XYZ file of C-alpha atoms in Angstrom:
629
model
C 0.000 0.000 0.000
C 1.196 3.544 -0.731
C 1.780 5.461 2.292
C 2.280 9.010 0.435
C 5.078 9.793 3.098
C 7.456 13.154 2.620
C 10.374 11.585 0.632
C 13.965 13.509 2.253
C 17.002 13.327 0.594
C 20.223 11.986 2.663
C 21.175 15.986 3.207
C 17.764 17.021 3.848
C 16.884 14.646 6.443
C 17.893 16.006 10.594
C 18.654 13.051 12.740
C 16.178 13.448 15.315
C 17.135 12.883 19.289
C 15.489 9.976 21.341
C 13.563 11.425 24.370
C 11.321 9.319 26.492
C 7.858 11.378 26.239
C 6.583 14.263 25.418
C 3.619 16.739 25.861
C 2.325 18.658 23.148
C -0.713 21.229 23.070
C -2.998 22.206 20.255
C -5.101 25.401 20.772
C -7.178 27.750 18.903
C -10.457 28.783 17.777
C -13.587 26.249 17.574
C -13.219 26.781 13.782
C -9.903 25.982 13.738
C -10.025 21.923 13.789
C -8.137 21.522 17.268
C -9.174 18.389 17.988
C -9.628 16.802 14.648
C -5.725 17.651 14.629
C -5.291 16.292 18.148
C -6.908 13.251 17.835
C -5.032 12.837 13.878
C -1.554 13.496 16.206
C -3.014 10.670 18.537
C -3.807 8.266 15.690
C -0.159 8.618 14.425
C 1.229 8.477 17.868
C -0.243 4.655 18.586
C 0.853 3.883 15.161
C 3.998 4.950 16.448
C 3.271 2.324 19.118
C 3.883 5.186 21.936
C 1.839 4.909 25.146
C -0.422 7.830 25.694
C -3.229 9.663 27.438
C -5.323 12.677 26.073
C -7.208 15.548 27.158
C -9.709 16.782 24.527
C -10.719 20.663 26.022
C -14.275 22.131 24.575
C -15.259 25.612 25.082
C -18.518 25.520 26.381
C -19.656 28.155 24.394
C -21.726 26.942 21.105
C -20.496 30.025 19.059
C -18.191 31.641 21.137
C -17.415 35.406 19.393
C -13.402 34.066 17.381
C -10.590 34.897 18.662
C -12.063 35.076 22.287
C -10.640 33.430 25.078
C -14.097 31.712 25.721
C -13.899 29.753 22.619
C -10.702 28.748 22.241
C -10.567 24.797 21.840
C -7.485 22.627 22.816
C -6.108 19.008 22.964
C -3.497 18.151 25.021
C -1.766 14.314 24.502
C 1.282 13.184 26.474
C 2.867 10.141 24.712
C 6.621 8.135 25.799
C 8.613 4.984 25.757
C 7.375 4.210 29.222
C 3.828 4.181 30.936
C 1.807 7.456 30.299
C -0.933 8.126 33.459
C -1.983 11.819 32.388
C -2.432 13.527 29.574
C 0.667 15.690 30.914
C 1.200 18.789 33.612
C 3.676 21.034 32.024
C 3.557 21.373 28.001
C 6.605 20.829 26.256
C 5.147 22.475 22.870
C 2.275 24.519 22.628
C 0.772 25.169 19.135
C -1.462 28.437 19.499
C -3.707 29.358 16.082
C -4.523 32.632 18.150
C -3.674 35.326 20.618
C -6.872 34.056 22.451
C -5.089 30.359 22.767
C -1.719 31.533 24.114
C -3.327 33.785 26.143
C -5.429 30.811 28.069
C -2.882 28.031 27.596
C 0.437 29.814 27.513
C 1.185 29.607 31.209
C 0.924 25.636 30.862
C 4.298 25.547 28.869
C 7.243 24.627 30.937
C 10.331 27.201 31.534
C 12.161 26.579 28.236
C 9.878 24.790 26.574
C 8.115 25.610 22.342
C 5.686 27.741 21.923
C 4.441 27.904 17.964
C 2.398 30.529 17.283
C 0.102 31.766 13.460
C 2.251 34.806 13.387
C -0.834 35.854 10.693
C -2.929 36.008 14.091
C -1.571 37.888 15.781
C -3.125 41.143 14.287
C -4.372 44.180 16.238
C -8.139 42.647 16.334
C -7.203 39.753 17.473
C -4.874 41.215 19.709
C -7.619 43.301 21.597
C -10.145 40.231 21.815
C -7.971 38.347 23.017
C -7.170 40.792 25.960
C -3.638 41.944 25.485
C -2.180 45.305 25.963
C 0.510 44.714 23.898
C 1.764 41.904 21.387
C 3.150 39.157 23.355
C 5.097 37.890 20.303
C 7.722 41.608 20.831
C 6.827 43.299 24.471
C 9.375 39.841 25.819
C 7.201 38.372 28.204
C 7.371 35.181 26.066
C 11.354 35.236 26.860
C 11.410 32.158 29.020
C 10.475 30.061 26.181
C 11.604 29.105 22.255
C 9.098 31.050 20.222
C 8.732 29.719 16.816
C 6.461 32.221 14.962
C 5.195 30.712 11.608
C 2.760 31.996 8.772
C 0.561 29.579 9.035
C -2.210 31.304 7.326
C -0.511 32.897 4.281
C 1.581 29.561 4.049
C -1.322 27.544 3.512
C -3.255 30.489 1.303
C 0.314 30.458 -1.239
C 0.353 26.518 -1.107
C -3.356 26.547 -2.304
C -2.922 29.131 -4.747
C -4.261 26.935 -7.844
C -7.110 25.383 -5.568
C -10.649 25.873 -6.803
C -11.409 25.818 -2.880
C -12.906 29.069 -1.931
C -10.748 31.619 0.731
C -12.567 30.202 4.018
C -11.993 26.462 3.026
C -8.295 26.933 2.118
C -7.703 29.071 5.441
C -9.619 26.073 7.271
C -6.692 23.647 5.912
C -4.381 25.406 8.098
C -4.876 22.644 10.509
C -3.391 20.420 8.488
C 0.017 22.059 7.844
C -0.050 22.448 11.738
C -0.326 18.356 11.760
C 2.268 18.159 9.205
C 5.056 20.453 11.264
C 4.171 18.596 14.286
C 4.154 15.465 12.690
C 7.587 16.049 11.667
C 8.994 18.025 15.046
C 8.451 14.725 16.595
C 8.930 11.959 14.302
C 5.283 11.114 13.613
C 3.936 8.807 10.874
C 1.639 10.586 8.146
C 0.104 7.392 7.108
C -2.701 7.561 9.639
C -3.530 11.180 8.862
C -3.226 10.775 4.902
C -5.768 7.912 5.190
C -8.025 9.388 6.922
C -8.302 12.367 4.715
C -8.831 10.116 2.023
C -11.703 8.165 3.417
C -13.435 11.408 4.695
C -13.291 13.216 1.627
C -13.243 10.692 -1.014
C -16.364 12.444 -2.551
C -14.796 15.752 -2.443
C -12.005 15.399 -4.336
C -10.754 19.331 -3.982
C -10.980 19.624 -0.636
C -8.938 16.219 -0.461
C -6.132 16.982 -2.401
C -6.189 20.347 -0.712
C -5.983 18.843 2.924
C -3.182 16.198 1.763
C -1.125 18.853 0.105
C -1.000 21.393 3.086
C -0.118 18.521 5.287
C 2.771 17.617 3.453
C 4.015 21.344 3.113
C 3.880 21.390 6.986
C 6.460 18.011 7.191
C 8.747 19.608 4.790
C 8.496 23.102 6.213
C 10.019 21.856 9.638
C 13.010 20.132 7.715
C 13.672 23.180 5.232
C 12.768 26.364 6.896
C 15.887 25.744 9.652
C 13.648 27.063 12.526
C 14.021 24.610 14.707
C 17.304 23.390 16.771
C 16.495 19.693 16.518
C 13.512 17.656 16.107
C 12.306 14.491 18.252
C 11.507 10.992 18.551
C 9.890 8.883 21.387
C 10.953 4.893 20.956
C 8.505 2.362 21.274
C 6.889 1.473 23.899
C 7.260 -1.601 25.996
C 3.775 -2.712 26.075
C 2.080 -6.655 26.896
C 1.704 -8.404 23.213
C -1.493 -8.480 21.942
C -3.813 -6.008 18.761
C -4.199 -2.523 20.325
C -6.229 0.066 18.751
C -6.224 3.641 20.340
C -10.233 3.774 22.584
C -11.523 6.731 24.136
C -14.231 6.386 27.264
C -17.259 6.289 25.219
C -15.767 3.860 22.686
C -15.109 1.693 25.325
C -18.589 1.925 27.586
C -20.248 1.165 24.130
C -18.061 -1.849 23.727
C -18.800 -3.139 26.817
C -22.117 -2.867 26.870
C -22.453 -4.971 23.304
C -20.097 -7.708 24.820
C -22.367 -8.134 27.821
C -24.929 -8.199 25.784
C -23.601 -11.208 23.533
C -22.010 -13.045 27.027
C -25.276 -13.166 28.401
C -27.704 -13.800 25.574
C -29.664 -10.808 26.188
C -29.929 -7.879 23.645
C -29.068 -4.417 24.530
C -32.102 -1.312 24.824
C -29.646 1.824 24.754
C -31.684 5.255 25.138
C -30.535 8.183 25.877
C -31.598 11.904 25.159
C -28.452 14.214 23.641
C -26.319 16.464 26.466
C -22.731 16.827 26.587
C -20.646 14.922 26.532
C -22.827 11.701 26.865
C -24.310 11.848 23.953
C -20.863 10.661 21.985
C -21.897 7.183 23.742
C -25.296 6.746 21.483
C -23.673 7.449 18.678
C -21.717 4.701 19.108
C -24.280 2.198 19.978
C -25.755 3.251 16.718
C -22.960 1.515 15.214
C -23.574 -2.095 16.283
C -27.445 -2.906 15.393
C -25.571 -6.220 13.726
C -25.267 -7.346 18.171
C -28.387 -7.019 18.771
C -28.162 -3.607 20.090
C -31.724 -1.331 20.087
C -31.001 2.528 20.419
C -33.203 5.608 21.063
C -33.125 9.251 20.772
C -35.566 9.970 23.163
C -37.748 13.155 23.685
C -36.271 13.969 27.032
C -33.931 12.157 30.118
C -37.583 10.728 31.409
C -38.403 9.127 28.608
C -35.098 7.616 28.680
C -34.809 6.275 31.440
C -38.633 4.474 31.748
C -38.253 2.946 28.302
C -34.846 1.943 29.474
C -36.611 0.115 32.404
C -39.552 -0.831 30.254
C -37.205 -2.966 27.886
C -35.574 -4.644 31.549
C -39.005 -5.516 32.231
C -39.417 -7.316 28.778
C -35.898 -9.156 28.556
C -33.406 -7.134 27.598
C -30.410 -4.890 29.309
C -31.864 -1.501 29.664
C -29.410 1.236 29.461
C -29.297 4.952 29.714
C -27.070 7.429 29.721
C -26.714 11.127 30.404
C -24.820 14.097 32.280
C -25.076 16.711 34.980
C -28.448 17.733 35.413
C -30.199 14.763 33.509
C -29.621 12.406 35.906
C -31.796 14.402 38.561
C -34.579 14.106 35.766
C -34.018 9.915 35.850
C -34.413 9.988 39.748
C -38.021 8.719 39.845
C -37.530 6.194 37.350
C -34.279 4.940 39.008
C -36.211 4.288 42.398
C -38.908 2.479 40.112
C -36.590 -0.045 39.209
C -35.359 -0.473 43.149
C -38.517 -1.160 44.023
C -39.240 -3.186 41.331
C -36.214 -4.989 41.324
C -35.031 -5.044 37.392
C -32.186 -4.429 35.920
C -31.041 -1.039 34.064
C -27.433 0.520 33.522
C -27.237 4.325 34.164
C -24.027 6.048 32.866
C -23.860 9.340 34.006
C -20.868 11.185 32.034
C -20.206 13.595 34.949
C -19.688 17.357 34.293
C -19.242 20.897 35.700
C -21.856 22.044 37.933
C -24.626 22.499 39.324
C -27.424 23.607 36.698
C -25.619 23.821 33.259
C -22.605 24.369 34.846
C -19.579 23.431 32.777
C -21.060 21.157 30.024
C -17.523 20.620 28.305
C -15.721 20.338 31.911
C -15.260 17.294 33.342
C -15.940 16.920 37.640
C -17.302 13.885 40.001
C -19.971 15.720 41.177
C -22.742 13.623 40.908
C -21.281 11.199 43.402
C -23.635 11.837 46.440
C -26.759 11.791 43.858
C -25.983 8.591 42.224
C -25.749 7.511 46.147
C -28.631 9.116 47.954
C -30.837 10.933 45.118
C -34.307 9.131 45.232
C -36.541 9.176 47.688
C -37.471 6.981 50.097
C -34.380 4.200 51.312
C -33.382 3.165 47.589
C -30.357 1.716 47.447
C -28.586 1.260 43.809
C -24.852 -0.436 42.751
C -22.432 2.478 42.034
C -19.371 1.779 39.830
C -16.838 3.616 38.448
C -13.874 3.597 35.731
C -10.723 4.743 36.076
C -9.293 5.409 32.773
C -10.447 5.218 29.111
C -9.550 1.515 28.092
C -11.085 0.453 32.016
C -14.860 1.898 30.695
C -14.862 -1.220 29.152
C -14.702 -3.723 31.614
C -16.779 -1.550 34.056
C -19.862 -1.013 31.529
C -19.329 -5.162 31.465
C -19.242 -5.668 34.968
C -21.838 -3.095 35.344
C -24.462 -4.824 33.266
C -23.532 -7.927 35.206
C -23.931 -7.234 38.459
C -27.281 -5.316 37.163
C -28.926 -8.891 36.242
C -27.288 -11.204 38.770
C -28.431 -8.840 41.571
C -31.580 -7.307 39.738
C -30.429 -3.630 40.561
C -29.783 -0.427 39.004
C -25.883 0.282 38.371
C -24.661 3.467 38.344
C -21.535 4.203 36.437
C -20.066 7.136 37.293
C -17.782 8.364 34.558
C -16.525 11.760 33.072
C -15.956 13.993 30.672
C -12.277 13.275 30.692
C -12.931 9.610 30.532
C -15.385 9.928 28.009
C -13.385 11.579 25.641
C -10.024 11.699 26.678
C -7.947 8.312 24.810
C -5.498 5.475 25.973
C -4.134 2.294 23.684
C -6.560 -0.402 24.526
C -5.609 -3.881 24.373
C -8.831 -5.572 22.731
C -9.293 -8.689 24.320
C -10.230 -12.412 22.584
C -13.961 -12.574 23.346
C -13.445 -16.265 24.011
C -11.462 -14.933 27.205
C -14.562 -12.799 28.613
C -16.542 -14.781 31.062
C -20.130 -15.827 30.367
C -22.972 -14.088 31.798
C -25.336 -16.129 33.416
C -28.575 -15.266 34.188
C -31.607 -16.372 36.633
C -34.460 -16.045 34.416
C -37.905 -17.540 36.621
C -39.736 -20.105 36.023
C -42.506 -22.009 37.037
C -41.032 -24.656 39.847
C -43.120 -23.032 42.096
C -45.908 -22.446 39.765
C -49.513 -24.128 40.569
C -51.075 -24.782 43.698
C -52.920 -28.186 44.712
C -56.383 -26.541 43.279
C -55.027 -25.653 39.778
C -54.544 -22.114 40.500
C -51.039 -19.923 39.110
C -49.093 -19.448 42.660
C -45.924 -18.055 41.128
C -44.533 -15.862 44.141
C -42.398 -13.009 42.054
C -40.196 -11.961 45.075
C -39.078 -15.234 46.184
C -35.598 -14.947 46.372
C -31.752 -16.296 45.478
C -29.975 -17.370 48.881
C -26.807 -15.957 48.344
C -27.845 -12.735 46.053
C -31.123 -12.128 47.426
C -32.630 -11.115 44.172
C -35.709 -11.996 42.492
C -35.947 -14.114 39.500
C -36.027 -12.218 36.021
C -40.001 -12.927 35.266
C -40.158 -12.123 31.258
C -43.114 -11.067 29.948
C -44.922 -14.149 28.052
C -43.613 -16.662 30.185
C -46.518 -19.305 30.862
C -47.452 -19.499 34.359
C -45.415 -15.938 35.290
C -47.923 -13.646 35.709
C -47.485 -11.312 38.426
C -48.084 -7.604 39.465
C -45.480 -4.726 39.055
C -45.199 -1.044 39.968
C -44.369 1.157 42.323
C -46.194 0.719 45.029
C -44.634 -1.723 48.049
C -44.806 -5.596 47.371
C -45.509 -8.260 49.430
C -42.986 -10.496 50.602
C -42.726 -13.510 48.085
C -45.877 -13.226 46.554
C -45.787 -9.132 44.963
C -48.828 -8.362 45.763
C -49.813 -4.545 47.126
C -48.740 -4.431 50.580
C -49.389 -1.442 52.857
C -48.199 -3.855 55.974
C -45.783 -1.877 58.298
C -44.043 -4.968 58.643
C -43.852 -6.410 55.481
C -42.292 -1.969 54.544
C -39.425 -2.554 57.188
C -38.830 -5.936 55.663
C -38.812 -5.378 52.648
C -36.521 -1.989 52.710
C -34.006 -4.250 54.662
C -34.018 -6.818 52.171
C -33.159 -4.459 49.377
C -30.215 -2.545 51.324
C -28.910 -6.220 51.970
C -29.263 -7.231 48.411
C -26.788 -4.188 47.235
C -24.292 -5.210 50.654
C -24.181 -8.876 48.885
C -22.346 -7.275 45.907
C -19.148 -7.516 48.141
C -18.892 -10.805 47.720
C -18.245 -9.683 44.124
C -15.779 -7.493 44.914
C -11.562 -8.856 44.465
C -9.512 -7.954 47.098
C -8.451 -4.359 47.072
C -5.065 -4.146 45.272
C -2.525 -1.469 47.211
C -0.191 0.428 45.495
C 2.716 -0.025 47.646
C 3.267 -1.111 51.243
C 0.591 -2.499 53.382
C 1.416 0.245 56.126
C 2.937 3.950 56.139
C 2.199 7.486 56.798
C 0.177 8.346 54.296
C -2.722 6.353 52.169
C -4.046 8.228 48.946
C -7.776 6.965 48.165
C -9.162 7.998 44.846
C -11.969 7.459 42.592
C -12.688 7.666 38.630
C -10.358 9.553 36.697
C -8.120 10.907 39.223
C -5.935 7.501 39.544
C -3.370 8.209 36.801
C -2.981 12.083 38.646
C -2.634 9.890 41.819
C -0.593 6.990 41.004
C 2.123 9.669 38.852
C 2.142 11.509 42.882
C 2.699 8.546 44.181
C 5.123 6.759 42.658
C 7.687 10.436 42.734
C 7.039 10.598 46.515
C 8.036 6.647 46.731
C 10.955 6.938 44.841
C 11.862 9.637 47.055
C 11.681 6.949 50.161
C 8.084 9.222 51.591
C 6.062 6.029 53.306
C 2.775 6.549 51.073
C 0.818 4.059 49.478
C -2.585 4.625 47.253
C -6.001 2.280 46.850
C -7.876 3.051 43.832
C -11.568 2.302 44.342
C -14.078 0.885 41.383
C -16.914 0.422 43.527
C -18.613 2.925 45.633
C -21.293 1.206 46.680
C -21.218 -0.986 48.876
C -17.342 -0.703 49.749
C -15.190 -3.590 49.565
C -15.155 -4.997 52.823
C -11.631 -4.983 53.123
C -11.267 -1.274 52.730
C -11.699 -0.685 56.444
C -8.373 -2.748 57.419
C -6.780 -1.026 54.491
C -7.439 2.325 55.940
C -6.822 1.071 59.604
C -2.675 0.481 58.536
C -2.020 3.982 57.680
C -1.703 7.330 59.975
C -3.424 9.396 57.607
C -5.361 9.348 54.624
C -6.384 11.150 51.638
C -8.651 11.661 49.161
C -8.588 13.613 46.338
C -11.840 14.311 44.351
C -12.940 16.393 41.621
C -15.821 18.026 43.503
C -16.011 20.018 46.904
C -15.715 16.957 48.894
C -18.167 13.959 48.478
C -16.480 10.366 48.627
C -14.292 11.670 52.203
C -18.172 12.701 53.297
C -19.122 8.951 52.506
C -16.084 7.409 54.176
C -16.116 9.442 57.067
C -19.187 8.473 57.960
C -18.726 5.233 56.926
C -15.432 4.379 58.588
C -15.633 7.122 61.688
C -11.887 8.339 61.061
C -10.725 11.146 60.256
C -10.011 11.681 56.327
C -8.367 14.326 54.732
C -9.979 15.734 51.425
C -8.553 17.722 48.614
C -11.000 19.499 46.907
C -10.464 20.357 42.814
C -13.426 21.985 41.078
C -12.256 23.965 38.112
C -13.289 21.836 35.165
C -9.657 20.420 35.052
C -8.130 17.232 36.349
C -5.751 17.348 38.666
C -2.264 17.392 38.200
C 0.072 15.160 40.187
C 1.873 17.874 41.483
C -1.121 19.196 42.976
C -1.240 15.882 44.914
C 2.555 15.201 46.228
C 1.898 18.858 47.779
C -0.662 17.577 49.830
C 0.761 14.588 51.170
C 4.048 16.738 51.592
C 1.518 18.939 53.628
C 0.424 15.772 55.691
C 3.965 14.320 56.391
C 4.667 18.239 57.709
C 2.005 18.518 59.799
């Protein structure tokens, strides 16, 4: 196949120097194709076979005025030889299109490090939009770092000169020969890119040759216009054998859900109702109607969530999805299906709050809802990933657990996870265990005088739940709703007794999910100072922290926890081995709330909520703080 790669002569071509990662920001305007470059850099990077971790960064406004800091859009990958936790602290090249993207990024870059700027940009207009007094590009406050100013946009405009393409569509190309100078700074493949440009535009043929052209210009304008001291390359990484393909969050929660769906026989209902950013998981279940898989737009998060539950009720796994506020709107629905006792997935792609909030900012603030918001005592699985690749197996385990325990599972992802990317590993589906499932029958089906006597809530002696009672089944016919059930047989039961009971039986149906729950794996020693608990996507952040304050011979250790509810029962000794203990969250304090009052001790929070994930420096402060105090 015919890659279409920049051919260099022997003189032309700059030996590049091996590094072990690097962090590289792309910024600019909405307009400007940020992330459809970041995510073409990523796509070369895993061909590359680099590990890496991304940070895709939205402006939450719609159509943000250009060249104003509120809609500048960035993407921000860290890639290396060895293991890559974060998407990166401190940016070793920052590509701005703007004055509005250095002016919101620029303090990111590290002492030294590249800042490329569209010298064509950086005109008075944009200038005074973006906020500055003066141009940064001559008044020296850009000193600390290597400034490489380029003319991007009357580069591109003189390499399209013969293009039929009108003036905004070869100015939108600019992108590309961005790609192409990046691509070449750091020893990038162009295959990925070129084929991609190909298969998008393979019915526009002007706007493709366009598009391939201006990339190329960009990979030989970093070898010929002598700009830059050296260029880079990141080896290979050391990763397990195996087919890898580069997954972000959503990818992998849709992937999950189909594979439960064909390990357990039982077709997937997926409906949702569009908000950011959940909304980039239904358009991936749209792509895999070949499994099976049923999927809704519905006309609001209510609708959602009761046809979720209806199609639980008829056989399949119900699933639903949403952000922020939506899942206050599924509350009523959610404590339907506790008292009901069928299964249904809720994903809730966390985001900036409360209200609208921060729709393109990613936070763990729904924790306490997903917990406590219904009313009445309703208690409900709560899961959560940790990274991209990990939605996976926790959308599998989630729909699992759902129909083994008859439950609603929340999982509580993010923003960050949903979008953000990692290499995935794709596994052999022979290798993913079998789902089995306790559909009801009839055993105890007709009494001595002919009469149906089949008793929905009798239940399973070591899960507690009720048999799954499809619709059609002879002999199953039973009443459902909301209203409290009887003991065994589901009938309407107003008994103060039989309430108590039957409350206590469903908080002890969610505490049996424990014995689900592998042993809580430590990262590091069994005892110290210090113990680092953390949810969702704050583990790579926390693991970075603590393996620099290990290697510096600080007694800290870190626990990394996938379910929230109920606990793993051995977090309690866990906790019990170290003199202090932390957790960091991405909300004003919710998890320490839970184990405080869980655990009676006295946790330490640290509080982040400013639509960013944390950096691990952020972290070894605090535990620094600790081992001082």
């Amino acid at each position: 196949m015919e890659l279409d790669l920049p051919v260099l002569s022997d003189d032309e071509a700059t030996e590049p120097e091996a590094i072990r990662d690097a962090t590289v920001l792309f910024a600019g305007d909405s307009g400007d194709g940020m992330q459809l470059t970041g995510t073409q850099f990523t796509r070369a990077t895993a061909h590359a076979r680099n590990d890496l971790a991304t940070l895709p960064d939205y402006p939450a406004e719609i159509r943000a005025p250009a060249g104003t800091t509120f809609g500048v859009s960035a993407f921000q990958i860290q890639f290396g030889a060895g293991e890559v936790r974060t998407p990166g602290e401190q940016v070793d090249m920052l590509v701005a299109m703007n004055p509005a993207a250095l002016k919101v990024h620029g303090d990111r870059v590290a002492e030294g490090g590249t800042i490329l700027v569209d010298e064509n940009a950086f005109t008075e207009r944009n200038l005074d939009r973006a906020g500055y007094d003066a141009n940064p590009l001559e008044d020296g406050r850009l000193d600390p770092y290597q400034v490489i100013p380029v003319e991007l946009t009357r580069i591109t405009r003189s390499a399209l000169e013969d293009s039929p393409l009108k003036k905004d569509q070869k100015d939108r190309a600019k992108n590309m020969f961005a790609l192409g100078l990046a691509a070449w700074l750091y020893s990038r493949p162009l295959a990925p890119a070129i084929r991609w440009i190909r298969e998008k535009f393979d019915d526009q043929p002007d706007i493709l040759e366009a598009n391939l052209h201006v990339l190329r210009k960009g990979y030989h304008f970093g070898e010929t216009a002598d700009l830059f001291a050296t260029r880079y390359e990141v080896r290979e990484a050391d990763l397990p054998p195996g087919t890898y393909r580069t997954i972000t969050g959503a990818e992998a929660l849709a992937l999950g859900l189909v594979a439960a769906g064909e390990k357990s026989g039982h077709d997937v209902y997926y409906s949702s109702y569009p908000i950011t950013p959940a909304s980039d998981i239904l358009h991936e279940m749209s792509d895999y109607k070949e499994f099976g898989v049923r999927t809704v737009q519905a006309e609001d998060e209510i609708a959602a969530v009761t046809s979720a539950l209806g199609a639980s009720y008829g056989g399949h796994i119900g699933v639903t999805a949403t952000s922020g506020p939506g899942l206050a709107l599924k509350t009523e629905a959610t404590g339907l299906a506790v008292i009901t006792e069928l299964p249904l997935v809720v994903i809730d792609m966390q985001r900036g709050g409360p209200s609208t909030g921060l729709p393109t900012k990613p936070e763990q603030g729904d924790l306490l809802q997903a917990l406590y918001g219904r009313n009445g005592d309703a208690p409900a699985a709560v899961l959560a990933p940790h990274t991209p690749s990990d939605c996976f197996e926790v959308a599998f385990e989630a729909c699992r657990l759902a129909m083994k325990y008859m439950t609603p599972v929340f999982v509580m992802a993010d923003g960050y996870l949903g979008q953000g990317a990692e290499p995935w590993r794709v596994p052999d589906p022979a290798d993913l265990p079998t789902i089995d499932v306790d559909l009801a029958d009839a055993t105890n089906g007709v009494d001595g005088r002919g009469r149906d006597t089949f008793h929905p809530y009798v239940r399973d002696d070591e899960t507690l739940a009720r048999g799954w009672a499809l619709p059609g089944t002879p002999n199953l016919e039973h009443q459902i709703g909301g209203l409290e059930k009887e003991d065994e047989t589901g009938h309407v039961s107003y008994d103060p007794d039989n309430h108590q009971k039957m409350t206590e039986l469903r908080a002890a149906k969610i505490e049996r999910i424990t014995q689900d729950i592998p042993p809580t794996a430590v990262n590091g020693p069994e005892r110290g100072e210090v113990l680092v608990v953390g949810w969702g996507s704050t583990k790579g952040a926390i693991d970075t922290a603590v393996g620099r304050l290990q290697a510096e011979g600080v007694a800290v250790s870190s626990v990394h926890l996938r379910h929230l509810n109920p606990l793993p029962s051995d977090l309690d000794g866990i906790v019990e081995n170290f003199d202090q203990v932390l957790v960091p969250e991405l909300n004003n304090g919710q998890l320490v709330r839970v184990l405080r009052d869980r655990y009676a001790r006295p946790f330490d929070g640290l509080s982040k909520v400013q639509g960013q994930p944390f950096q691990a420096r952020e972290i070894e402060e605090r535990v620094q703080t600790l081992l001082d105090a």
